[in-house]
Structures are given as C-alpha cells and as structure tokens.
PDB file of C-alpha atoms in Angstrom:
ATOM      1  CA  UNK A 296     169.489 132.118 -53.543  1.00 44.00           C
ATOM      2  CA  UNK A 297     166.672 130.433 -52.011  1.00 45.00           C
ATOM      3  CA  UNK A 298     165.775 126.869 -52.977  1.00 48.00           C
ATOM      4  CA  UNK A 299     162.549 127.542 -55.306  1.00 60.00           C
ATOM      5  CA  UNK A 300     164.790 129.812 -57.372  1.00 85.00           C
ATOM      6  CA  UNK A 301     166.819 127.172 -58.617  1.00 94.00           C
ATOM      7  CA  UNK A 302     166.679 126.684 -62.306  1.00 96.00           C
ATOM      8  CA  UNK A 303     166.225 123.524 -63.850  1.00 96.00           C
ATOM      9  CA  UNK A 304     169.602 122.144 -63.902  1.00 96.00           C
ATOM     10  CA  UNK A 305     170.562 122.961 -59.957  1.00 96.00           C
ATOM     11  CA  UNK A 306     167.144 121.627 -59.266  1.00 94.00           C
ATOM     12  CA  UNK A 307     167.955 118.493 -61.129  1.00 93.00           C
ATOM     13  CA  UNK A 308     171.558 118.045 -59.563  1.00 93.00           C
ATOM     14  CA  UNK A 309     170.434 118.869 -56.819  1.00 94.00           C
ATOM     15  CA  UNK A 310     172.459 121.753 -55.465  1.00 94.00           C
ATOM     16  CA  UNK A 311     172.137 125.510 -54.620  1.00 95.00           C
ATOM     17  CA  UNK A 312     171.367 128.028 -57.720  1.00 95.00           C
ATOM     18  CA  UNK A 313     174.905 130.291 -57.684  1.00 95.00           C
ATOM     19  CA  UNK A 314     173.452 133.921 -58.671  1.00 93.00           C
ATOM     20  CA  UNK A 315     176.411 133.624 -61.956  1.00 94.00           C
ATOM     21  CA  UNK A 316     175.148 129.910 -63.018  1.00 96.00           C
ATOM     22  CA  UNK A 317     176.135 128.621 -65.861  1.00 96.00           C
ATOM     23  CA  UNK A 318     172.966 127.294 -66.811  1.00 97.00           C
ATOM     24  CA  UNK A 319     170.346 129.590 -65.085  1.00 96.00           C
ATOM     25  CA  UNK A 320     169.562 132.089 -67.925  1.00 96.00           C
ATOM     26  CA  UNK A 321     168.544 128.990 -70.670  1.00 97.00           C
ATOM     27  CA  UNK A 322     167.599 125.922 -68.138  1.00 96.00           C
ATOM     28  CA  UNK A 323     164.206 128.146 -66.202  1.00 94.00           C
ATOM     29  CA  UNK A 324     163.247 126.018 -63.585  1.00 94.00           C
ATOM     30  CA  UNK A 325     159.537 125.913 -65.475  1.00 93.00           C
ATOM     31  CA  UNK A 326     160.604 123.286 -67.733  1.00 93.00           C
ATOM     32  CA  UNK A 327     162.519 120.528 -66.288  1.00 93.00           C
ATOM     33  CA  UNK A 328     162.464 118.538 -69.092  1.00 93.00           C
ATOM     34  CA  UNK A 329     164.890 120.336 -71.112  1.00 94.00           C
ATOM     35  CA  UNK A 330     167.733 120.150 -68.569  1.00 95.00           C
ATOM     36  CA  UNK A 331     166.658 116.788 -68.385  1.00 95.00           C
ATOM     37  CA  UNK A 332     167.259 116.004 -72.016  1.00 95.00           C
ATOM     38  CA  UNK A 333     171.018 117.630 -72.171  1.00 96.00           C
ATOM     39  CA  UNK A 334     171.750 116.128 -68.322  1.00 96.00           C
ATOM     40  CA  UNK A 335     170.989 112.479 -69.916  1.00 95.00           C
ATOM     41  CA  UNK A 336     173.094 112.988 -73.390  1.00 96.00           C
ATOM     42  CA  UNK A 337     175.986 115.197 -72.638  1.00 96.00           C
ATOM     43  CA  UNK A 338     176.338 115.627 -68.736  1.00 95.00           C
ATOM     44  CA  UNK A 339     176.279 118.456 -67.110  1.00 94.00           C
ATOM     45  CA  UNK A 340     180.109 119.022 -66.916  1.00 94.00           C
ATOM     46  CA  UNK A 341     180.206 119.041 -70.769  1.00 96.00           C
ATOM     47  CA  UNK A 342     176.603 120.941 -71.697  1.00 96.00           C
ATOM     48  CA  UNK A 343     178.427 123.505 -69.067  1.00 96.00           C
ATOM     49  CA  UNK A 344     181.589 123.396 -70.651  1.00 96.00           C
ATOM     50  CA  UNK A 345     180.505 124.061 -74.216  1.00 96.00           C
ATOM     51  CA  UNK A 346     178.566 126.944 -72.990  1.00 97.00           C
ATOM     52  CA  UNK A 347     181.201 128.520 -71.079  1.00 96.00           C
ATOM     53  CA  UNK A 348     183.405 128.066 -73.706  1.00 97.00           C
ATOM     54  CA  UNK A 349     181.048 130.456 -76.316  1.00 98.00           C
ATOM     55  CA  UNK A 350     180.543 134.287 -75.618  1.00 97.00           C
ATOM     56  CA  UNK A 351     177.736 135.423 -74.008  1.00 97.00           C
ATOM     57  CA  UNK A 352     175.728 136.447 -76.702  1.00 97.00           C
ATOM     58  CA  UNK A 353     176.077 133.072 -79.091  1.00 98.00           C
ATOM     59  CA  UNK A 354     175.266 130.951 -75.295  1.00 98.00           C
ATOM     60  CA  UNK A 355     171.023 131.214 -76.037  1.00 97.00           C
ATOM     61  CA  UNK A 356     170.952 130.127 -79.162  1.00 97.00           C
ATOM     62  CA  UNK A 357     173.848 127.128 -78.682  1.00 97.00           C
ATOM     63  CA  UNK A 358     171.564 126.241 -75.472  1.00 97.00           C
ATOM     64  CA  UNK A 359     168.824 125.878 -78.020  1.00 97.00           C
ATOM     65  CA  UNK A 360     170.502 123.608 -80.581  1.00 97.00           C
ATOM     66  CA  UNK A 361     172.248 121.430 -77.757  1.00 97.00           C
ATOM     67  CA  UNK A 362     168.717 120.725 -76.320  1.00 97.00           C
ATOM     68  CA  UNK A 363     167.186 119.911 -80.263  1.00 96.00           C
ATOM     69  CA  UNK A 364     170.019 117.781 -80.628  1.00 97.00           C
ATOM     70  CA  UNK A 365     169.424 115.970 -77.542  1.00 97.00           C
ATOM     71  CA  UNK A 366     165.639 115.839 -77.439  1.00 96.00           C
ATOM     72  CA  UNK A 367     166.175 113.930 -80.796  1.00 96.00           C
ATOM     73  CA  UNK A 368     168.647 111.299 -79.582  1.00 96.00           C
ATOM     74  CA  UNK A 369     166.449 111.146 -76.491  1.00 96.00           C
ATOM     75  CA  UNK A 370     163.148 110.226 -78.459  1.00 96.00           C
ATOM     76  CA  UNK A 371     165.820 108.100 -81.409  1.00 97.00           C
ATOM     77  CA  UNK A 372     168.863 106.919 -79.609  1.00 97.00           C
ATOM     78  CA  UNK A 373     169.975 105.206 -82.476  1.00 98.00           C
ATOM     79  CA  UNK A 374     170.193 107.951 -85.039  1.00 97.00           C
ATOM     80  CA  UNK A 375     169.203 111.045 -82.762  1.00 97.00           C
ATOM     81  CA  UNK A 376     169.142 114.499 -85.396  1.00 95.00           C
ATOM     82  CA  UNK A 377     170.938 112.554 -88.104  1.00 96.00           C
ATOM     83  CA  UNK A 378     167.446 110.539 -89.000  1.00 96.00           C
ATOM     84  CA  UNK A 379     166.397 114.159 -89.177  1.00 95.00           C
ATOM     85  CA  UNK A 380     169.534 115.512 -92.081  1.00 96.00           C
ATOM     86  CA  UNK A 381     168.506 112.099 -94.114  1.00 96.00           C
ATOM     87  CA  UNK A 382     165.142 112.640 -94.349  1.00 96.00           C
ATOM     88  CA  UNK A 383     165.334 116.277 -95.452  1.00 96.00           C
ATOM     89  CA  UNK A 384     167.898 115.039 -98.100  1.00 96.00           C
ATOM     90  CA  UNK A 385     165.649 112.642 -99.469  1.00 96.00           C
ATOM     91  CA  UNK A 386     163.073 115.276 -99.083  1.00 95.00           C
ATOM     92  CA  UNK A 387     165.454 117.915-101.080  1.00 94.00           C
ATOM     93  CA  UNK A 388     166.233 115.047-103.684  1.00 95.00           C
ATOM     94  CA  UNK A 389     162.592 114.373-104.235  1.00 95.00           C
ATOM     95  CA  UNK A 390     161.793 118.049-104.812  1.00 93.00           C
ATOM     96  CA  UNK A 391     165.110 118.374-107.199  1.00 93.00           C
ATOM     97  CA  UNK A 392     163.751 115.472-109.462  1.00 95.00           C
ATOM     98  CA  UNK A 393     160.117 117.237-109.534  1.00 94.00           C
ATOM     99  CA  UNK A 394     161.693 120.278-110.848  1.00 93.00           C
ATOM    100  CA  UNK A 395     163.945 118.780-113.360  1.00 95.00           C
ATOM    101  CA  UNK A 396     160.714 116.978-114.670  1.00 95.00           C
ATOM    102  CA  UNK A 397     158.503 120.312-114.424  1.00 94.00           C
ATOM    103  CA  UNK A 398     161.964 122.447-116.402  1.00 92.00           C
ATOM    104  CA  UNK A 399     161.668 119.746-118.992  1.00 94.00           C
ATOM    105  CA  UNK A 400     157.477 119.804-119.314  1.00 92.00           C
ATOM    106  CA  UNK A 401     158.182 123.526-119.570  1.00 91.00           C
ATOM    107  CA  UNK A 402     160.687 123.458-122.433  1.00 91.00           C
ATOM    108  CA  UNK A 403     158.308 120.886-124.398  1.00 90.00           C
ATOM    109  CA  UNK A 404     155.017 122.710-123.981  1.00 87.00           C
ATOM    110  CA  UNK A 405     157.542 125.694-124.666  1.00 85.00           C
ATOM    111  CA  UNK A 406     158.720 124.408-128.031  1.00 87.00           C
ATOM    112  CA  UNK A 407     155.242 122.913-129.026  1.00 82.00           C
ATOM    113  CA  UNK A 408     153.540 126.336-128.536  1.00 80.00           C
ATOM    114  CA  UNK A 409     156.499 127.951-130.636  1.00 82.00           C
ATOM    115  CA  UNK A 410     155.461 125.536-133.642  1.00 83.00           C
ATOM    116  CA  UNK A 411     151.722 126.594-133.208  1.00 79.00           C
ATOM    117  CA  UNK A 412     152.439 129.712-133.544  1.00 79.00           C
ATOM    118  CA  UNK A 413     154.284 129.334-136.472  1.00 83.00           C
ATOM    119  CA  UNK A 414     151.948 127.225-138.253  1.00 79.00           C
ATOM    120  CA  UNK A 415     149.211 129.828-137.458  1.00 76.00           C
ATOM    121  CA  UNK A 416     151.713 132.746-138.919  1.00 79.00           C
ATOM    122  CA  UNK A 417     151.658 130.078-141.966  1.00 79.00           C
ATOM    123  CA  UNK A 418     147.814 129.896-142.447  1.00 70.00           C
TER     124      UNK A 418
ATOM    125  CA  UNK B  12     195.424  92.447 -75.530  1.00 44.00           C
ATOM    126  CA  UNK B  13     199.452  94.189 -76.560  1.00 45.00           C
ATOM    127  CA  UNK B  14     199.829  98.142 -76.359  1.00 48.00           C
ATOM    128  CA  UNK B  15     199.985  98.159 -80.458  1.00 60.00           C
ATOM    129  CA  UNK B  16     196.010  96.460 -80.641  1.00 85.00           C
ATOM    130  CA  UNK B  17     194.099  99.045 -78.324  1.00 94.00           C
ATOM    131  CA  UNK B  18     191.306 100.959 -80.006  1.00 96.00           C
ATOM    132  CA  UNK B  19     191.592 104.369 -80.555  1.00 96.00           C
ATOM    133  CA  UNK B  20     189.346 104.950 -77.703  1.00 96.00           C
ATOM    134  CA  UNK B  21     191.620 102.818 -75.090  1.00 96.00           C
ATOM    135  CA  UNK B  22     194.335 104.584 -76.675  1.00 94.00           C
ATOM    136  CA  UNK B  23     192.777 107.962 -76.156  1.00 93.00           C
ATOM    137  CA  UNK B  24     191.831 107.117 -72.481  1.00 93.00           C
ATOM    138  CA  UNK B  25     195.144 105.367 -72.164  1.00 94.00           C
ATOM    139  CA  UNK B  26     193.499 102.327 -70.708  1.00 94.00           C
ATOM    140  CA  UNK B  27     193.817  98.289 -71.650  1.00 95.00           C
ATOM    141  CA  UNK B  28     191.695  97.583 -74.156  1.00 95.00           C
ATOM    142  CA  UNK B  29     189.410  94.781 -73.289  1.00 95.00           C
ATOM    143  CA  UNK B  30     188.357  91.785 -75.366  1.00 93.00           C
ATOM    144  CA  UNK B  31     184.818  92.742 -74.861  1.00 94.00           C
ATOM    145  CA  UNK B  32     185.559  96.803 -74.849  1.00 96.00           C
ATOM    146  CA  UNK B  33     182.355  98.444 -76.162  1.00 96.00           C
ATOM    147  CA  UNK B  34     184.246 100.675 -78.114  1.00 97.00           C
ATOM    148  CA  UNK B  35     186.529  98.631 -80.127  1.00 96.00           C
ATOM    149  CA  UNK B  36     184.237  97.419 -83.309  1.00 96.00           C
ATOM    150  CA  UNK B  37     183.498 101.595 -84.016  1.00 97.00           C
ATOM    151  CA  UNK B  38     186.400 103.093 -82.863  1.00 96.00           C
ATOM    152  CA  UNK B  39     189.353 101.608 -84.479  1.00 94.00           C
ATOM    153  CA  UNK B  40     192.953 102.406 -83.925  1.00 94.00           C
ATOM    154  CA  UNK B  41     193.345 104.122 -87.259  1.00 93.00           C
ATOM    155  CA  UNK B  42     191.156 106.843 -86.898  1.00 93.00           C
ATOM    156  CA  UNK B  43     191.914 108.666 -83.506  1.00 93.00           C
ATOM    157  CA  UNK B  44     190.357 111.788 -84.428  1.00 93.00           C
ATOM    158  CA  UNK B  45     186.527 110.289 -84.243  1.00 94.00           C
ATOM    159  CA  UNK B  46     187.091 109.005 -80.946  1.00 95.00           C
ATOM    160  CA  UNK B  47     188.629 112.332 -79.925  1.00 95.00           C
ATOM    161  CA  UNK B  48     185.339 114.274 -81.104  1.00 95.00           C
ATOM    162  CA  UNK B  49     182.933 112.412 -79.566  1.00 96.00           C
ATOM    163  CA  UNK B  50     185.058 112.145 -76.432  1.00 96.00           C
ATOM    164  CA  UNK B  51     185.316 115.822 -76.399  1.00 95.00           C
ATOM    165  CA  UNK B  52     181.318 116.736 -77.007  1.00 96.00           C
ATOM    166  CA  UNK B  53     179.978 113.540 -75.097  1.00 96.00           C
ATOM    167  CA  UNK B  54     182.815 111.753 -72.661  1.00 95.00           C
ATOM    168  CA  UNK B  55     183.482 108.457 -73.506  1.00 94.00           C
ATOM    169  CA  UNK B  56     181.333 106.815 -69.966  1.00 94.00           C
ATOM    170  CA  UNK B  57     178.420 108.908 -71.454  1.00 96.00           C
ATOM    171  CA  UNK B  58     178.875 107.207 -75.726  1.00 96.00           C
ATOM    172  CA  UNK B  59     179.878 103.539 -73.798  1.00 96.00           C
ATOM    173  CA  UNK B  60     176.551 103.999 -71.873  1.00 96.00           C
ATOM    174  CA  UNK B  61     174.749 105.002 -75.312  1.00 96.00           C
ATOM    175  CA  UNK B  62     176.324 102.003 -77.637  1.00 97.00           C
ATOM    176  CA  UNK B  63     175.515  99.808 -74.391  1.00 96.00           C
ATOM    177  CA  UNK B  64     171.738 100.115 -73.869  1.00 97.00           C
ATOM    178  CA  UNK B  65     171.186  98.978 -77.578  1.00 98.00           C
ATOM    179  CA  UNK B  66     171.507  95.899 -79.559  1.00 97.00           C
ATOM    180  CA  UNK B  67     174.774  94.796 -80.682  1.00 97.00           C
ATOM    181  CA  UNK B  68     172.803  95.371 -84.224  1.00 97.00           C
ATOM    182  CA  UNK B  69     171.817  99.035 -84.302  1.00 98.00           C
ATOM    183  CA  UNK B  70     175.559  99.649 -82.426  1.00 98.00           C
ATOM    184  CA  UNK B  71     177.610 100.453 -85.590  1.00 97.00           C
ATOM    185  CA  UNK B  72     175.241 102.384 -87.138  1.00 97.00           C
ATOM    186  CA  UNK B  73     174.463 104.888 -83.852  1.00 97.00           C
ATOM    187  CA  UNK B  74     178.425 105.487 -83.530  1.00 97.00           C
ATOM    188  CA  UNK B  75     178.460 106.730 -86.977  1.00 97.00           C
ATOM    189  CA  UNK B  76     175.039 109.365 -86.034  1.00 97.00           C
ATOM    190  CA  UNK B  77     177.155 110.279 -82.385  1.00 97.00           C
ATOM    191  CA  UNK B  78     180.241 110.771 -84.954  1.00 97.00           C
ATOM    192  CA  UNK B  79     179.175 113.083 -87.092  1.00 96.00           C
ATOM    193  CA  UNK B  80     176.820 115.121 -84.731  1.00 97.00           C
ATOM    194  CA  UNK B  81     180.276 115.321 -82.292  1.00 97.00           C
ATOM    195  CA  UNK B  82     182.140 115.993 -85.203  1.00 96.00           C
ATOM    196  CA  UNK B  83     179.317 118.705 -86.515  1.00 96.00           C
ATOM    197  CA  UNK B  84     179.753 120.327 -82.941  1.00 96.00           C
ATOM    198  CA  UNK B  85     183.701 120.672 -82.648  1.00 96.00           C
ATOM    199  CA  UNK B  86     183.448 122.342 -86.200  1.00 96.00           C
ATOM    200  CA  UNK B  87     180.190 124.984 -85.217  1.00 97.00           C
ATOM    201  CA  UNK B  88     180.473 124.900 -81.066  1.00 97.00           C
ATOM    202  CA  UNK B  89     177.230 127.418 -81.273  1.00 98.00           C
ATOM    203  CA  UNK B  90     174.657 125.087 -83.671  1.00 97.00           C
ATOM    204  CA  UNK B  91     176.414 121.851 -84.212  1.00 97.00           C
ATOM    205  CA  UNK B  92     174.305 119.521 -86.732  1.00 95.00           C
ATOM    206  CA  UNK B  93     171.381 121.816 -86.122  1.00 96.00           C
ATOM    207  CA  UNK B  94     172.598 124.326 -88.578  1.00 96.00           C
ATOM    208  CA  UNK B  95     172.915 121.927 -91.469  1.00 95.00           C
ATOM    209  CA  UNK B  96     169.025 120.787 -90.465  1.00 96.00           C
ATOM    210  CA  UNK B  97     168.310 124.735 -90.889  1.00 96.00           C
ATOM    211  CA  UNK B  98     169.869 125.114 -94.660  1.00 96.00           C
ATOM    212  CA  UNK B  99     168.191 121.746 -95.149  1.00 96.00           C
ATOM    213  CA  UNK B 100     165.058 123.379 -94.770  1.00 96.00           C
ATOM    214  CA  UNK B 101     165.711 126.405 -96.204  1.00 96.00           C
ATOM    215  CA  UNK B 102     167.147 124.179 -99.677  1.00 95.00           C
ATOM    216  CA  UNK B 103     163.647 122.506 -99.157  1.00 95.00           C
ATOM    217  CA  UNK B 104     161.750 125.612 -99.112  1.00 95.00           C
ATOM    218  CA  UNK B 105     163.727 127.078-102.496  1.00 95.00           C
ATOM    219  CA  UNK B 106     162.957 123.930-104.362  1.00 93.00           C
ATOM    220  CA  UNK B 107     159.274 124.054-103.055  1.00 93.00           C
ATOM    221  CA  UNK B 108     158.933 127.531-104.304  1.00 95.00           C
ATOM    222  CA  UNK B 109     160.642 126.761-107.511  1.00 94.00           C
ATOM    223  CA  UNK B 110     158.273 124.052-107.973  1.00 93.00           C
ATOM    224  CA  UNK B 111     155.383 126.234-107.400  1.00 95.00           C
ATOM    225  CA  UNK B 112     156.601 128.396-110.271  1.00 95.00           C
ATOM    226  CA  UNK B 113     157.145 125.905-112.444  1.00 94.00           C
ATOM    227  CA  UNK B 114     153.855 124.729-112.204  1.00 92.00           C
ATOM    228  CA  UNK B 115     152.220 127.619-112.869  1.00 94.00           C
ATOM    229  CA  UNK B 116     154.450 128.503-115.970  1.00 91.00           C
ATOM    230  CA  UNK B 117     152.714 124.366-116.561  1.00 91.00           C
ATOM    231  CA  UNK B 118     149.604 126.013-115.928  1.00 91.00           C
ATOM    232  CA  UNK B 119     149.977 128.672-118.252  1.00 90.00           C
ATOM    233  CA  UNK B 120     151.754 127.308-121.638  1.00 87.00           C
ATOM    234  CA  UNK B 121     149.067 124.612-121.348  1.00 85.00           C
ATOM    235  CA  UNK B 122     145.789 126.663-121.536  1.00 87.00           C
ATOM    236  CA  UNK B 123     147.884 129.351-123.839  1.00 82.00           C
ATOM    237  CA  UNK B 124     148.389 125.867-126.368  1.00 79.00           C
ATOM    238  CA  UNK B 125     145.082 124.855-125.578  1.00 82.00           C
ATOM    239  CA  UNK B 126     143.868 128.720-127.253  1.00 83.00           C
ATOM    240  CA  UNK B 127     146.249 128.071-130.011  1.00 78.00           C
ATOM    241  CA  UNK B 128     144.960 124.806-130.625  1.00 79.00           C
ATOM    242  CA  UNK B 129     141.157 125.854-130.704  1.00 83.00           C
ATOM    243  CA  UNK B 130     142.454 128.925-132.855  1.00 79.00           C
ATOM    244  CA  UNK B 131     144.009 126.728-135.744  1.00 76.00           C
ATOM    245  CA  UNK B 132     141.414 124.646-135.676  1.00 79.00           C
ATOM    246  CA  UNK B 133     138.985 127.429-136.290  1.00 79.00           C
ATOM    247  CA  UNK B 134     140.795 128.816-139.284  1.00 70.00           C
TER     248      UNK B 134
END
C-alpha cells in the first residue's frame, strides 16, 4: 500500500498501512486528529487491542465512543467524560424537581377548579 | 519499602514500590481490582504519565474519573462511559418532555379556573 494511503494511525506511527489494519476502516487518514486523540490517552497497542478484541460489526461504533471518551480527557484531563455524566445528573435532577413542583401546581389548580365547580353546581 | 506495603499498582506490576511512586496515594493495596481496570484499558506508563502532568491537587480526584471510565469500559468493551452519557440524555429528554406537558396541563387548568372564576362572579 503506497504511502498516501495510510490512514491516520500508520501515518501517525509512522509505518506502512497493512491492507487488514486494525485501525484503517475508523482512523481515515482525512482526520488526523482523531487518531491523535486515542494515540495520546490509550496507546495504540491498547485502542488496537480493544478493537480487535470486539466483532467486526460492534468495532465502528466502539471506535466512536473510544475517540468521545478521549477527545474529552484530551480537552479536561482532570475529569475527561465524567465532568460530562455529572453535569447531565445535575441537569436530570434539576428537571426532576421542576416536575415534582409542576405535578403538585397541577393537583392544586386541579382541586381548586373541582371546588369551583361545585360551588357553581351550588348557585 | 517491605513486600507487604506496595500499592496495588506495584503489586500488580510486581515492582518496588517507591516512596515517591505516583501511584500509591490512589491506588491502595486494598483494592487491586481498580488498579487492574485502569491498567487493562490505559497501561499503567500511560495513567502515571496522566496523574504526573497535573498538580498534586487535582491528582486524587482524576484517578477516581480514569477509574470509573476504565471500570465503565471492562464492563461495556463496545461504549464504555459513553453509553451511560447516552441514557443520560435520553432521561433528560423524558423529563424535558414531561415538563412540557405539565406545563401545558398549567396552562390549561389556569385559564379553565380563570372562566370559572369570571362565571361565578357573573351569577
């Protein structure tokens, strides 16, 4: 395989393309950065490994979350995807508290229209 | 440093463990099986190098993140911590729509008590 057919991760460790790499069909060599990402985190022994160690089919898709998960302890090396899974729960818990307050403006407005009604059945 | 006081990382690697080993304070000896996850997803040179280029501050904190996405990974090799991020947002987007609802059903009891209000008061 010639040289500018590399993909990304040959490319980056600099070494020829093998026509059955590992990383080839989810590292193109149009976006370095990616490879990058993974390369810096995990190694490319390891982001190898866990791919080769999945069936074909589930291979995209683990690709995918390996480079989330290492794009965000690239950009927060501290709490990389984590800062992500607290925020969202403090989002969900916000949301959860909204709708307890809404359920219990609904049963008031509920039980006050109930006692208009009444009173009007009254008049 | 005796045998019996290596961390569990040391102990994993079967090395010494230093007086200064970077691993030590977040890895203790009682708890092999974090040290074994995020040996197995990262490599321990890769989480030293990690724990190493931040403050001594921040250090405790970022094991725990590199723990539990390692850990999140053994358990789901395809989406690791990804997948909780993705019912996270799906939770999110329930409550959202739930609070939507409710506030229509707001919406609606109000201006229906409003008309019974106006009604009464008419009679």
């Amino acid at each position: 395989m010639s040289t500018s057919s590399r993909c990304a991760a040959c490319r980056h460790l600099r070494r020829r393309c093998p026509s059955d790499c590992i990383f080839a069909p989810y590292f193109p060599a149009n976006d370095p950065h990616r490879f990058a990402c993974v390369h810096k985190i995990y190694g490319s022994s390891k982001v190898g490994n866990m791919l080769q160690d999945l069936p074909v089919e589930l291979r995209a898709e683990a690709a995918d979350a390996i480079c989330i998960e290492a794009e965000c302890r690239v950009q927060d090396p501290v709490y990389g995807c984590v800062r992500m899974i607290s925020l969202l729960q403090q989002q969900i818990h916000n949301a959860e508290s909204q709708l307890v307050k809404a359920r219990a403006e609904i049963a008031v407005l509920g039980s006050h229209a109930q006692e208009l009604r009444h009173h009007v059945q009254d008049i």
